[in-house]
């Protein structure tokens, strides 16, 4: 029988990427069940918002043979676009937190599949702590952009480790803040590269899903789709927002980065296995070989 993926172990860049997909494949049904139920409300709101926004595109932009001229309902379109962006941001944050909670329960149960009730319990427990931490990190990033873009990029990469530390170690923001800097020291490019590649994969899929919406909305008058515009936009809005669940991949990858760095700096996984030596449930033959 194939053994479940061991989380606490050293990994290089390629192994983090590959194991992110492996973990998603092994936990696809229970993980997406939790995501759909806990984040489903925001996905539905996102579908409504996206549909409203793209339905107003051709009433916002008057198309003629010579130019694009903004004429009617510009404010409705702008407000709708801003609301859609905010909902997408909240959906991504919820997906990230649910994924980290799932992984934390998975770890606590010794690589056993978490139940929906367990993930929901973790989610409720950490929600306000993560919300407060997120607000603090947001203002820090804004300050970084004000002074210079480079500090904001550096901090953004470091901050990705804070949520896994808070949830997995049940720590405060202050502890997670300092530990994230300690873990990422001499490993910033590894974490940045993993986040960049995973975000690129998800971003490309989201961009591809938005192309049909733009074509249908802007090209409506040329393609004679008036009778089918609403159903088509609704269908592709559903696809566009459901694909936001792909943000689970960067969340998994960030957690694997955390486990890799924690193992490198503190040897937490090795210490945990040493502590289990001699116990009734210990089976060292099933553990992956340590890498040093």
mmCIF file of C-alpha atoms in Angstrom:
data_model
loop_
_atom_site.group_PDB
_atom_site.id
_atom_site.type_symbol
_atom_site.label_atom_id
_atom_site.label_comp_id
_atom_site.label_asym_id
_atom_site.label_seq_id
_atom_site.Cartn_x
_atom_site.Cartn_y
_atom_site.Cartn_z
ATOM 1 C CA UNK A 1 0.000 0.000 0.000
ATOM 2 C CA UNK A 2 1.355 3.405 -0.987
ATOM 3 C CA UNK A 3 2.347 5.500 2.012
ATOM 4 C CA UNK A 4 0.936 9.048 2.350
ATOM 5 C CA UNK A 5 3.212 11.980 1.655
ATOM 6 C CA UNK A 6 5.541 12.822 4.541
ATOM 7 C CA UNK A 7 5.314 16.561 5.208
ATOM 8 C CA UNK A 8 8.207 17.200 7.597
ATOM 9 C CA UNK A 9 11.227 16.541 5.419
ATOM 10 C CA UNK A 10 13.901 18.330 3.426
ATOM 11 C CA UNK A 11 13.041 19.138 -0.184
ATOM 12 C CA UNK A 12 14.719 21.007 -3.010
ATOM 13 C CA UNK A 13 12.904 23.353 -5.385
ATOM 14 C CA UNK A 14 11.729 20.644 -7.777
ATOM 15 C CA UNK A 15 10.570 18.348 -4.993
ATOM 16 C CA UNK A 16 8.478 21.125 -3.433
ATOM 17 C CA UNK A 17 6.710 21.733 -6.763
ATOM 18 C CA UNK A 18 6.192 18.018 -7.465
ATOM 19 C CA UNK A 19 5.073 17.164 -3.934
ATOM 20 C CA UNK A 20 2.553 20.030 -3.993
ATOM 21 C CA UNK A 21 0.788 18.320 -6.887
ATOM 22 C CA UNK A 22 1.220 14.924 -5.203
ATOM 23 C CA UNK A 23 -0.392 16.125 -1.972
ATOM 24 C CA UNK A 24 -3.264 17.676 -3.938
ATOM 25 C CA UNK A 25 -3.779 14.436 -5.847
ATOM 26 C CA UNK A 26 -3.749 12.292 -2.682
ATOM 27 C CA UNK A 27 -6.175 14.586 -0.838
ATOM 28 C CA UNK A 28 -8.229 15.907 -3.733
ATOM 29 C CA UNK A 29 -11.728 14.832 -2.636
ATOM 30 C CA UNK A 30 -11.629 15.662 1.099
ATOM 31 C CA UNK A 31 -9.677 18.882 0.552
ATOM 32 C CA UNK A 32 -11.969 20.211 -2.169
ATOM 33 C CA UNK A 33 -15.020 19.159 -0.184
ATOM 34 C CA UNK A 34 -13.817 21.385 2.652
ATOM 35 C CA UNK A 35 -12.954 24.200 0.238
ATOM 36 C CA UNK A 36 -16.329 24.109 -1.536
ATOM 37 C CA UNK A 37 -18.338 24.037 1.677
ATOM 38 C CA UNK A 38 -16.337 26.635 3.626
ATOM 39 C CA UNK A 39 -15.503 28.938 0.708
ATOM 40 C CA UNK A 40 -18.602 28.210 -1.383
ATOM 41 C CA UNK A 41 -20.442 31.364 -0.302
ATOM 42 C CA UNK A 42 -17.667 33.625 -1.588
ATOM 43 C CA UNK A 43 -17.455 31.661 -4.830
ATOM 44 C CA UNK A 44 -21.206 32.186 -5.388
ATOM 45 C CA UNK A 45 -20.905 35.900 -4.616
ATOM 46 C CA UNK A 46 -17.945 36.033 -7.012
ATOM 47 C CA UNK A 47 -20.047 34.454 -9.782
ATOM 48 C CA UNK A 48 -22.793 37.058 -9.305
ATOM 49 C CA UNK A 49 -20.289 39.920 -9.192
ATOM 50 C CA UNK A 50 -18.388 38.723 -12.270
ATOM 51 C CA UNK A 51 -21.624 38.285 -14.221
ATOM 52 C CA UNK A 52 -22.797 41.783 -13.277
ATOM 53 C CA UNK A 53 -19.448 43.336 -14.216
ATOM 54 C CA UNK A 54 -19.185 41.749 -17.653
ATOM 55 C CA UNK A 55 -22.851 42.367 -18.441
ATOM 56 C CA UNK A 56 -22.100 46.095 -18.099
ATOM 57 C CA UNK A 57 -19.023 46.130 -20.332
ATOM 58 C CA UNK A 58 -20.820 46.929 -23.578
ATOM 59 C CA UNK A 59 -23.033 49.535 -21.894
ATOM 60 C CA UNK A 60 -19.908 51.191 -20.502
ATOM 61 C CA UNK A 61 -17.934 51.214 -23.754
ATOM 62 C CA UNK A 62 -19.478 52.415 -26.980
ATOM 63 C CA UNK A 63 -17.801 50.690 -29.894
ATOM 64 C CA UNK A 64 -17.547 52.284 -33.317
ATOM 65 C CA UNK A 65 -15.211 51.780 -36.226
ATOM 66 C CA UNK A 66 -12.779 54.470 -35.134
ATOM 67 C CA UNK A 67 -12.396 54.481 -31.367
ATOM 68 C CA UNK A 68 -13.354 53.268 -27.913
ATOM 69 C CA UNK A 69 -15.462 55.954 -26.272
ATOM 70 C CA UNK A 70 -16.551 55.718 -22.645
ATOM 71 C CA UNK A 71 -20.153 56.932 -22.517
ATOM 72 C CA UNK A 72 -22.767 55.301 -20.290
ATOM 73 C CA UNK A 73 -22.624 53.658 -16.875
ATOM 74 C CA UNK A 74 -18.848 54.001 -16.339
ATOM 75 C CA UNK A 75 -19.240 54.156 -12.585
ATOM 76 C CA UNK A 76 -21.319 50.980 -12.446
ATOM 77 C CA UNK A 77 -18.612 49.115 -14.321
ATOM 78 C CA UNK A 78 -15.776 50.504 -12.181
ATOM 79 C CA UNK A 79 -17.589 49.733 -8.926
ATOM 80 C CA UNK A 80 -18.450 46.247 -10.169
ATOM 81 C CA UNK A 81 -14.835 45.589 -11.167
ATOM 82 C CA UNK A 82 -13.564 46.755 -7.763
ATOM 83 C CA UNK A 83 -16.113 44.591 -5.935
ATOM 84 C CA UNK A 84 -15.140 41.578 -8.068
ATOM 85 C CA UNK A 85 -11.457 42.153 -7.263
ATOM 86 C CA UNK A 86 -12.198 42.426 -3.533
ATOM 87 C CA UNK A 87 -14.298 39.255 -3.544
ATOM 88 C CA UNK A 88 -11.563 37.404 -5.434
ATOM 89 C CA UNK A 89 -9.002 38.567 -2.864
ATOM 90 C CA UNK A 90 -11.196 37.379 0.024
ATOM 91 C CA UNK A 91 -11.816 34.069 -1.736
ATOM 92 C CA UNK A 92 -8.079 33.538 -2.183
ATOM 93 C CA UNK A 93 -7.486 34.322 1.502
ATOM 94 C CA UNK A 94 -10.192 31.863 2.591
ATOM 95 C CA UNK A 95 -8.837 29.162 0.284
ATOM 96 C CA UNK A 96 -5.347 29.707 1.673
ATOM 97 C CA UNK A 97 -6.524 29.472 5.295
ATOM 98 C CA UNK A 98 -8.685 26.380 4.700
ATOM 99 C CA UNK A 99 -5.751 24.652 2.982
ATOM 100 C CA UNK A 100 -3.339 25.446 5.818
ATOM 101 C CA UNK A 101 -5.923 24.252 8.386
ATOM 102 C CA UNK A 102 -6.380 21.020 6.416
ATOM 103 C CA UNK A 103 -2.621 20.432 6.334
ATOM 104 C CA UNK A 104 -2.324 21.190 10.052
ATOM 105 C CA UNK A 105 -5.018 18.628 10.917
ATOM 106 C CA UNK A 106 -3.421 16.151 8.488
ATOM 107 C CA UNK A 107 -0.132 16.570 10.352
ATOM 108 C CA UNK A 108 -1.748 16.233 13.793
ATOM 109 C CA UNK A 109 -3.432 12.992 12.717
ATOM 110 C CA UNK A 110 -0.132 11.495 11.517
ATOM 111 C CA UNK A 111 -0.919 11.821 7.806
ATOM 112 C CA UNK A 112 -4.527 10.620 8.134
ATOM 113 C CA UNK A 113 -7.317 12.297 6.175
ATOM 114 C CA UNK A 114 -8.959 15.156 8.111
ATOM 115 C CA UNK A 115 -12.737 15.350 8.401
ATOM 116 C CA UNK A 116 -14.753 18.394 7.395
ATOM 117 C CA UNK A 117 -15.676 19.026 11.045
ATOM 118 C CA UNK A 118 -12.000 19.061 12.056
ATOM 119 C CA UNK A 119 -11.011 21.486 9.287
ATOM 120 C CA UNK A 120 -13.979 23.729 10.101
ATOM 121 C CA UNK A 121 -13.022 23.694 13.781
ATOM 122 C CA UNK A 122 -9.486 24.829 12.966
ATOM 123 C CA UNK A 123 -10.809 27.427 10.538
ATOM 124 C CA UNK A 124 -13.112 28.990 13.154
ATOM 125 C CA UNK A 125 -10.415 28.924 15.809
ATOM 126 C CA UNK A 126 -7.783 30.712 13.725
ATOM 127 C CA UNK A 127 -10.015 32.969 11.614
ATOM 128 C CA UNK A 128 -9.829 36.147 13.693
ATOM 129 C CA UNK A 129 -6.150 35.634 14.539
ATOM 130 C CA UNK A 130 -5.343 35.334 10.840
ATOM 131 C CA UNK A 131 -7.632 38.266 10.011
ATOM 132 C CA UNK A 132 -5.789 40.520 12.445
ATOM 133 C CA UNK A 133 -2.427 39.266 11.187
ATOM 134 C CA UNK A 134 -3.511 39.864 7.598
ATOM 135 C CA UNK A 135 -4.450 43.471 8.341
ATOM 136 C CA UNK A 136 -1.063 44.095 9.979
ATOM 137 C CA UNK A 137 0.794 42.516 7.044
ATOM 138 C CA UNK A 138 -1.279 44.575 4.582
ATOM 139 C CA UNK A 139 -0.229 47.869 6.159
ATOM 140 C CA UNK A 140 3.389 46.723 6.341
ATOM 141 C CA UNK A 141 3.325 45.898 2.625
ATOM 142 C CA UNK A 142 1.764 49.277 1.847
ATOM 143 C CA UNK A 143 4.595 50.943 3.783
ATOM 144 C CA UNK A 144 7.090 48.846 1.824
ATOM 145 C CA UNK A 145 5.608 49.997 -1.497
ATOM 146 C CA UNK A 146 5.648 53.634 -0.341
ATOM 147 C CA UNK A 147 9.360 53.559 0.480
ATOM 148 C CA UNK A 148 10.400 51.301 -2.382
ATOM 149 C CA UNK A 149 8.995 48.347 -4.321
ATOM 150 C CA UNK A 150 11.892 46.009 -3.486
ATOM 151 C CA UNK A 151 11.264 45.932 0.308
ATOM 152 C CA UNK A 152 7.598 45.135 -0.392
ATOM 153 C CA UNK A 153 8.559 42.185 -2.610
ATOM 154 C CA UNK A 154 10.979 40.922 0.028
ATOM 155 C CA UNK A 155 8.431 41.277 2.833
ATOM 156 C CA UNK A 156 5.678 39.719 0.726
ATOM 157 C CA UNK A 157 7.730 36.556 0.332
ATOM 158 C CA UNK A 158 8.578 36.422 4.053
ATOM 159 C CA UNK A 159 4.954 37.045 5.037
ATOM 160 C CA UNK A 160 3.808 33.961 3.127
ATOM 161 C CA UNK A 161 5.330 31.837 5.908
ATOM 162 C CA UNK A 162 3.489 33.588 8.740
ATOM 163 C CA UNK A 163 0.081 31.928 8.319
ATOM 164 C CA UNK A 164 1.485 28.356 8.229
ATOM 165 C CA UNK A 165 3.541 29.108 11.360
ATOM 166 C CA UNK A 166 0.534 30.544 13.228
ATOM 167 C CA UNK A 167 -1.778 27.645 12.358
ATOM 168 C CA UNK A 168 0.609 24.693 12.446
ATOM 169 C CA UNK A 169 2.457 25.832 15.588
ATOM 170 C CA UNK A 170 -0.558 27.566 17.205
ATOM 171 C CA UNK A 171 1.558 30.677 17.706
ATOM 172 C CA UNK A 172 1.047 34.411 18.001
ATOM 173 C CA UNK A 173 1.672 36.866 15.186
ATOM 174 C CA UNK A 174 4.804 38.201 16.917
ATOM 175 C CA UNK A 175 6.339 34.737 17.199
ATOM 176 C CA UNK A 176 5.427 33.833 13.604
ATOM 177 C CA UNK A 177 6.763 37.175 12.356
ATOM 178 C CA UNK A 178 10.203 36.677 13.894
ATOM 179 C CA UNK A 179 10.390 32.991 13.007
ATOM 180 C CA UNK A 180 9.502 33.614 9.365
ATOM 181 C CA UNK A 181 12.547 35.903 9.037
ATOM 182 C CA UNK A 182 14.756 33.333 10.767
ATOM 183 C CA UNK A 183 13.566 30.475 8.545
ATOM 184 C CA UNK A 184 13.852 32.359 5.288
ATOM 185 C CA UNK A 185 17.395 33.590 5.948
ATOM 186 C CA UNK A 186 19.623 32.344 3.084
ATOM 187 C CA UNK A 187 16.526 30.710 1.502
ATOM 188 C CA UNK A 188 14.604 33.730 0.215
ATOM 189 C CA UNK A 189 15.093 32.910 -3.460
ATOM 190 C CA UNK A 190 13.844 29.340 -2.956
ATOM 191 C CA UNK A 191 10.588 30.508 -1.370
ATOM 192 C CA UNK A 192 10.163 33.346 -3.885
ATOM 193 C CA UNK A 193 10.731 30.943 -6.801
ATOM 194 C CA UNK A 194 8.157 28.444 -5.511
ATOM 195 C CA UNK A 195 5.563 31.181 -4.949
ATOM 196 C CA UNK A 196 6.273 32.716 -8.372
ATOM 197 C CA UNK A 197 5.962 29.451 -10.295
ATOM 198 C CA UNK A 198 2.794 28.328 -8.516
ATOM 199 C CA UNK A 199 1.189 31.762 -8.812
ATOM 200 C CA UNK A 200 2.106 31.850 -12.501
ATOM 201 C CA UNK A 201 0.385 28.496 -13.092
ATOM 202 C CA UNK A 202 -2.765 29.653 -11.318
ATOM 203 C CA UNK A 203 -2.659 33.107 -12.925
ATOM 204 C CA UNK A 204 -2.416 31.700 -16.451
ATOM 205 C CA UNK A 205 -5.415 29.421 -15.859
ATOM 206 C CA UNK A 206 -7.453 32.362 -14.495
ATOM 207 C CA UNK A 207 -6.431 34.532 -17.463
ATOM 208 C CA UNK A 208 -7.449 31.857 -19.967
ATOM 209 C CA UNK A 209 -10.843 31.545 -18.246
ATOM 210 C CA UNK A 210 -11.401 35.321 -18.485
ATOM 211 C CA UNK A 211 -10.741 35.508 -22.248
ATOM 212 C CA UNK A 212 -14.184 34.151 -23.282
ATOM 213 C CA UNK A 213 -15.875 36.608 -20.884
ATOM 214 C CA UNK A 214 -14.077 39.555 -22.481
ATOM 215 C CA UNK A 215 -14.821 38.367 -26.028
ATOM 216 C CA UNK A 216 -18.510 37.822 -25.296
ATOM 217 C CA UNK A 217 -18.917 41.133 -23.476
ATOM 218 C CA UNK A 218 -16.942 43.442 -25.767
ATOM 219 C CA UNK A 219 -17.684 41.651 -29.041
ATOM 220 C CA UNK A 220 -21.377 41.199 -28.359
ATOM 221 C CA UNK A 221 -22.516 43.685 -31.032
ATOM 222 C CA UNK A 222 -20.260 42.213 -33.701
ATOM 223 C CA UNK A 223 -20.959 38.552 -32.953
ATOM 224 C CA UNK A 224 -24.754 38.900 -32.633
ATOM 225 C CA UNK A 225 -24.836 37.144 -29.267
ATOM 226 C CA UNK A 226 -27.564 39.268 -27.713
ATOM 227 C CA UNK A 227 -29.881 36.319 -27.134
ATOM 228 C CA UNK A 228 -27.116 34.197 -25.629
ATOM 229 C CA UNK A 229 -25.082 36.843 -23.843
ATOM 230 C CA UNK A 230 -26.404 36.286 -20.303
ATOM 231 C CA UNK A 231 -26.240 32.440 -20.380
ATOM 232 C CA UNK A 232 -22.740 32.491 -21.878
ATOM 233 C CA UNK A 233 -21.432 35.065 -19.409
ATOM 234 C CA UNK A 234 -23.007 33.125 -16.546
ATOM 235 C CA UNK A 235 -21.388 29.855 -17.672
ATOM 236 C CA UNK A 236 -17.932 31.393 -18.014
ATOM 237 C CA UNK A 237 -18.352 33.340 -14.769
ATOM 238 C CA UNK A 238 -18.951 30.037 -12.995
ATOM 239 C CA UNK A 239 -15.859 28.560 -14.655
ATOM 240 C CA UNK A 240 -13.769 31.650 -13.842
ATOM 241 C CA UNK A 241 -14.686 31.612 -10.143
ATOM 242 C CA UNK A 242 -14.509 27.839 -9.677
ATOM 243 C CA UNK A 243 -10.983 27.960 -11.102
ATOM 244 C CA UNK A 244 -10.084 30.226 -8.179
ATOM 245 C CA UNK A 245 -9.897 26.979 -6.191
ATOM 246 C CA UNK A 246 -6.592 26.443 -7.985
ATOM 247 C CA UNK A 247 -5.106 28.848 -5.424
ATOM 248 C CA UNK A 248 -4.928 25.767 -3.222
ATOM 249 C CA UNK A 249 -1.672 24.913 -5.034
ATOM 250 C CA UNK A 250 0.338 27.967 -3.893
ATOM 251 C CA UNK A 251 -1.007 27.401 -0.361
ATOM 252 C CA UNK A 252 0.220 23.794 -0.353
ATOM 253 C CA UNK A 253 3.582 24.829 -1.802
ATOM 254 C CA UNK A 254 4.080 27.511 0.863
ATOM 255 C CA UNK A 255 3.369 24.953 3.585
ATOM 256 C CA UNK A 256 5.926 22.577 2.072
ATOM 257 C CA UNK A 257 8.417 25.459 2.008
ATOM 258 C CA UNK A 258 7.737 25.982 5.714
ATOM 259 C CA UNK A 259 8.248 22.284 6.506
ATOM 260 C CA UNK A 260 11.445 22.215 4.463
ATOM 261 C CA UNK A 261 12.912 25.285 6.190
ATOM 262 C CA UNK A 262 11.794 24.147 9.649
ATOM 263 C CA UNK A 263 13.448 20.791 9.062
ATOM 264 C CA UNK A 264 16.635 22.460 7.824
ATOM 265 C CA UNK A 265 16.847 24.967 10.695
ATOM 266 C CA UNK A 266 15.326 23.036 13.601
ATOM 267 C CA UNK A 267 15.125 19.388 12.534
ATOM 268 C CA UNK A 268 11.512 19.234 13.742
ATOM 269 C CA UNK A 269 10.548 16.207 11.680
ATOM 270 C CA UNK A 270 13.633 14.255 12.741
ATOM 271 C CA UNK A 271 13.072 15.132 16.408
ATOM 272 C CA UNK A 272 9.438 14.069 16.116
ATOM 273 C CA UNK A 273 10.404 10.670 14.723
ATOM 274 C CA UNK A 274 13.061 10.211 17.416
ATOM 275 C CA UNK A 275 10.392 10.933 20.024
ATOM 276 C CA UNK A 276 8.246 8.148 18.566
ATOM 277 C CA UNK A 277 10.983 5.520 18.747
ATOM 278 C CA UNK A 278 9.828 2.542 20.757
ATOM 279 C CA UNK A 279 6.152 3.416 20.620
ATOM 280 C CA UNK A 280 3.628 0.786 19.644
ATOM 281 C CA UNK A 281 2.649 2.541 16.427
ATOM 282 C CA UNK A 282 6.197 3.264 15.306
ATOM 283 C CA UNK A 283 7.093 1.917 11.885
ATOM 284 C CA UNK A 284 10.326 3.456 10.735
ATOM 285 C CA UNK A 285 10.526 1.286 7.640
ATOM 286 C CA UNK A 286 7.768 3.327 6.039
ATOM 287 C CA UNK A 287 9.486 6.664 6.507
ATOM 288 C CA UNK A 288 11.379 8.321 3.661
ATOM 289 C CA UNK A 289 15.137 8.502 3.947
ATOM 290 C CA UNK A 290 16.474 11.665 5.562
ATOM 291 C CA UNK A 291 18.337 14.111 3.328
ATOM 292 C CA UNK A 292 21.211 16.188 4.657
#
